[in-house]
Amino acid sequence: MSGVYARRIGVVVASAALAATSGLLTAPTAQAAMPTPVAASTARTYLSQLTVKAEGSSSGYSRDLFPHWITQSGACDTREVVLKRDGTNVTQNSSCTAVSGSWYSEYDGATWTVASDLDIDHMVPLAEAWRSGASSWTTAQRQSFANDLTRPQLIAVTDNVNQSKGDQDPSTWLPSRTAYRCTYARAWVHVKHYYNLTVDSAEKSALQSVLNGC
């Protein structure tokens, strides 16, 4: 479990005993964060409720079918909103572009001071969602999924780490920073449950393994 929860104010600390995990002192204390995922116990329940099904085909998939980085307010699109939310002392110009700040990447523990070094990761990748049920959604539903600021679906992380993740599920990719893996699994299940997406057997087994250690 990541120590990130120890620096959040007002969070329900179901995991207080893990506040001393490694990485706690390396993250900037003023950093905001993505919406808090459900507790591990709830995630385990949610996981048991997900439909287990072999992944569907990627046939027909295109990122363009998930319109993302839409305008959220004024000149600010989803990417800029997340950069502002997840960073520390972020300054934006009149176009809402982040021109300065500091970002701590939860996946690998790196800190960046240039926004172009960050990608906004879709916790459940768009292609993974497509293969798990989103292929039958409307474009409007896919747009909501790709720009979801309410669920723990978007997070600013090191760009090449996000690229190495690609569209993999937790059976083949987890954050290298082990202190964040519990949070990652909780968020993954939270999103899949909310959107009624399926899981394959290897994915479910990997998630169970992580959540059982939370």
XYZ file of C-alpha atoms in Angstrom:
214
model
C 0.000 0.000 0.000
C 1.403 3.366 -0.900
C 2.264 5.855 1.777
C 0.431 8.421 -0.328
C -2.579 8.002 1.921
C -0.631 9.333 4.879
C -0.378 12.742 3.227
C -4.040 13.097 2.384
C -6.246 15.145 4.666
C -9.666 13.858 5.548
C -9.256 10.439 3.981
C -10.792 7.479 5.748
C -7.651 5.711 6.874
C -8.576 2.074 6.596
C -4.900 1.406 5.969
C -3.326 3.474 8.725
C -1.100 0.640 9.802
C 0.668 0.850 6.461
C 1.483 4.544 6.699
C 5.125 3.780 7.354
C 5.708 1.913 4.117
C 8.702 2.669 1.975
C 8.304 5.663 -0.269
C 6.351 7.665 2.280
C 9.070 10.231 2.779
C 10.010 10.492 -0.877
C 6.725 11.927 -2.099
C 6.115 15.685 -1.930
C 3.926 16.416 1.066
C 1.750 18.966 -0.736
C 0.820 16.734 -3.650
C -2.805 16.146 -4.473
C -3.896 12.827 -5.891
C -6.389 10.963 -8.001
C -9.724 10.129 -6.321
C -9.209 7.609 -3.533
C -10.102 4.091 -4.662
C -12.303 1.817 -2.585
C -10.757 0.064 0.405
C -9.065 -3.301 -0.123
C -11.934 -5.162 1.536
C -14.430 -3.504 -0.802
C -12.157 -4.138 -3.774
C -12.050 -7.837 -2.908
C -15.858 -7.868 -2.821
C -16.081 -5.969 -6.097
C -13.601 -8.342 -7.725
C -15.734 -11.333 -6.737
C -18.691 -9.655 -8.437
C -16.976 -9.031 -11.774
C -17.798 -11.324 -14.668
C -14.858 -13.582 -15.531
C -14.594 -13.882 -19.276
C -11.856 -14.355 -21.833
C -10.793 -11.037 -23.304
C -12.558 -10.030 -26.453
C -10.892 -9.105 -29.709
C -9.059 -5.847 -30.385
C -10.643 -5.841 -33.824
C -12.096 -2.434 -34.603
C -10.333 -0.739 -31.718
C -9.038 2.805 -32.121
C -8.136 5.417 -29.527
C -10.257 7.795 -31.587
C -13.297 5.822 -30.448
C -12.542 7.087 -26.905
C -12.460 10.888 -27.409
C -10.115 12.088 -24.690
C -8.619 15.216 -23.286
C -11.874 17.016 -23.841
C -12.433 20.539 -22.543
C -13.314 20.543 -18.840
C -13.625 24.270 -18.227
C -12.404 27.377 -19.998
C -9.184 26.527 -21.824
C -8.460 23.520 -19.614
C -8.714 20.012 -21.020
C -8.638 16.793 -19.022
C -4.850 16.403 -19.263
C -4.221 19.863 -17.832
C -6.752 19.323 -15.039
C -4.953 16.136 -13.977
C -1.519 17.772 -14.206
C -2.743 20.572 -11.940
C -4.383 18.105 -9.538
C -1.488 15.681 -9.299
C 1.324 18.208 -9.117
C 2.793 20.521 -6.513
C 3.045 24.290 -7.045
C 1.786 23.962 -10.611
C 1.608 27.191 -12.600
C -0.502 27.359 -15.745
C -0.477 29.960 -18.516
C -3.520 31.609 -20.099
C -4.001 28.524 -22.284
C -4.101 26.326 -19.140
C -0.796 24.694 -20.089
C 1.335 23.695 -17.091
C 4.514 25.763 -17.389
C 6.077 24.898 -14.032
C 5.583 22.622 -11.062
C 6.715 19.320 -9.599
C 5.207 15.902 -10.167
C 5.851 12.692 -8.241
C 5.163 9.565 -10.302
C 3.539 6.989 -8.052
C 4.381 4.118 -10.387
C 8.168 4.460 -10.233
C 8.960 7.037 -7.535
C 10.464 9.584 -9.938
C 9.956 13.336 -9.561
C 9.667 15.583 -12.617
C 9.633 19.354 -13.077
C 8.686 19.495 -16.769
C 5.113 18.576 -17.678
C 6.154 16.999 -20.981
C 7.869 14.245 -18.979
C 4.455 13.129 -17.717
C 1.735 11.087 -19.378
C -1.783 10.879 -18.042
C -2.325 7.158 -17.610
C -5.715 5.551 -17.976
C -5.651 3.165 -15.011
C -7.714 0.705 -17.044
C -6.269 1.251 -20.530
C -8.607 2.144 -23.359
C -7.741 -0.962 -25.389
C -8.172 -3.151 -22.304
C -11.591 -1.599 -21.730
C -12.483 -2.256 -25.372
C -11.660 -5.944 -24.984
C -13.538 -6.074 -21.671
C -16.868 -4.719 -22.832
C -16.421 -1.132 -24.031
C -16.594 -2.218 -27.666
C -20.382 -2.262 -27.247
C -20.575 1.202 -25.676
C -21.675 4.386 -27.359
C -19.042 6.988 -28.221
C -20.465 9.187 -25.438
C -19.933 6.400 -22.901
C -16.377 5.847 -24.094
C -15.683 9.570 -23.883
C -16.880 9.644 -20.274
C -14.643 6.693 -19.438
C -11.587 8.256 -21.095
C -11.999 11.555 -19.231
C -13.270 10.302 -15.868
C -12.086 12.624 -13.104
C -14.466 11.164 -10.509
C -13.220 7.573 -10.363
C -9.515 6.632 -9.847
C -9.019 6.249 -13.597
C -6.538 9.034 -14.460
C -3.111 9.673 -12.944
C -0.011 11.627 -13.999
C 3.024 9.321 -14.239
C 6.422 9.139 -15.921
C 5.792 9.030 -19.658
C 8.007 6.076 -20.556
C 6.603 4.069 -17.634
C 3.105 4.645 -18.960
C 4.293 3.618 -22.409
C 5.835 0.419 -21.025
C 2.492 -0.415 -19.408
C 0.690 0.050 -22.707
C -2.615 -1.812 -22.628
C -1.511 -4.565 -20.246
C -3.602 -5.744 -17.315
C -2.185 -6.580 -13.848
C -1.377 -10.165 -14.827
C 1.496 -8.868 -16.964
C 2.203 -5.361 -15.600
C 2.249 -3.757 -12.159
C 4.002 -0.586 -10.987
C 7.689 -1.135 -10.216
C 7.149 0.784 -6.975
C 5.749 -2.048 -4.884
C 4.392 0.341 -2.235
C 1.812 1.497 -4.774
C 0.607 -1.883 -5.988
C -2.210 -2.205 -3.475
C -3.564 1.213 -4.437
C -3.187 0.276 -8.088
C -5.173 -2.943 -7.701
C -7.877 -1.203 -5.666
C -8.198 1.488 -8.345
C -8.260 -1.045 -11.193
C -11.067 -3.043 -9.594
C -12.954 0.118 -8.608
C -12.990 1.300 -12.232
C -13.845 -2.083 -13.739
C -16.675 -2.578 -11.267
C -18.139 0.878 -11.839
C -18.137 0.420 -15.603
C -19.241 -3.233 -15.454
C -16.213 -4.431 -17.405
C -15.163 -8.079 -17.392
C -11.907 -9.611 -16.139
C -10.083 -12.610 -17.540
C -8.941 -15.397 -15.234
C -5.246 -14.439 -15.159
C -6.142 -10.810 -14.462
C -8.463 -11.806 -11.620
C -5.833 -14.080 -10.080
C -3.208 -11.321 -10.176
C -5.594 -8.822 -8.601
C -6.583 -11.296 -5.878
C -2.931 -11.878 -5.066
C -2.217 -8.172 -4.658
C -5.428 -7.418 -2.746
C -4.905 -10.320 -0.347
C -1.686 -8.657 0.731
C -3.287 -5.253 1.357
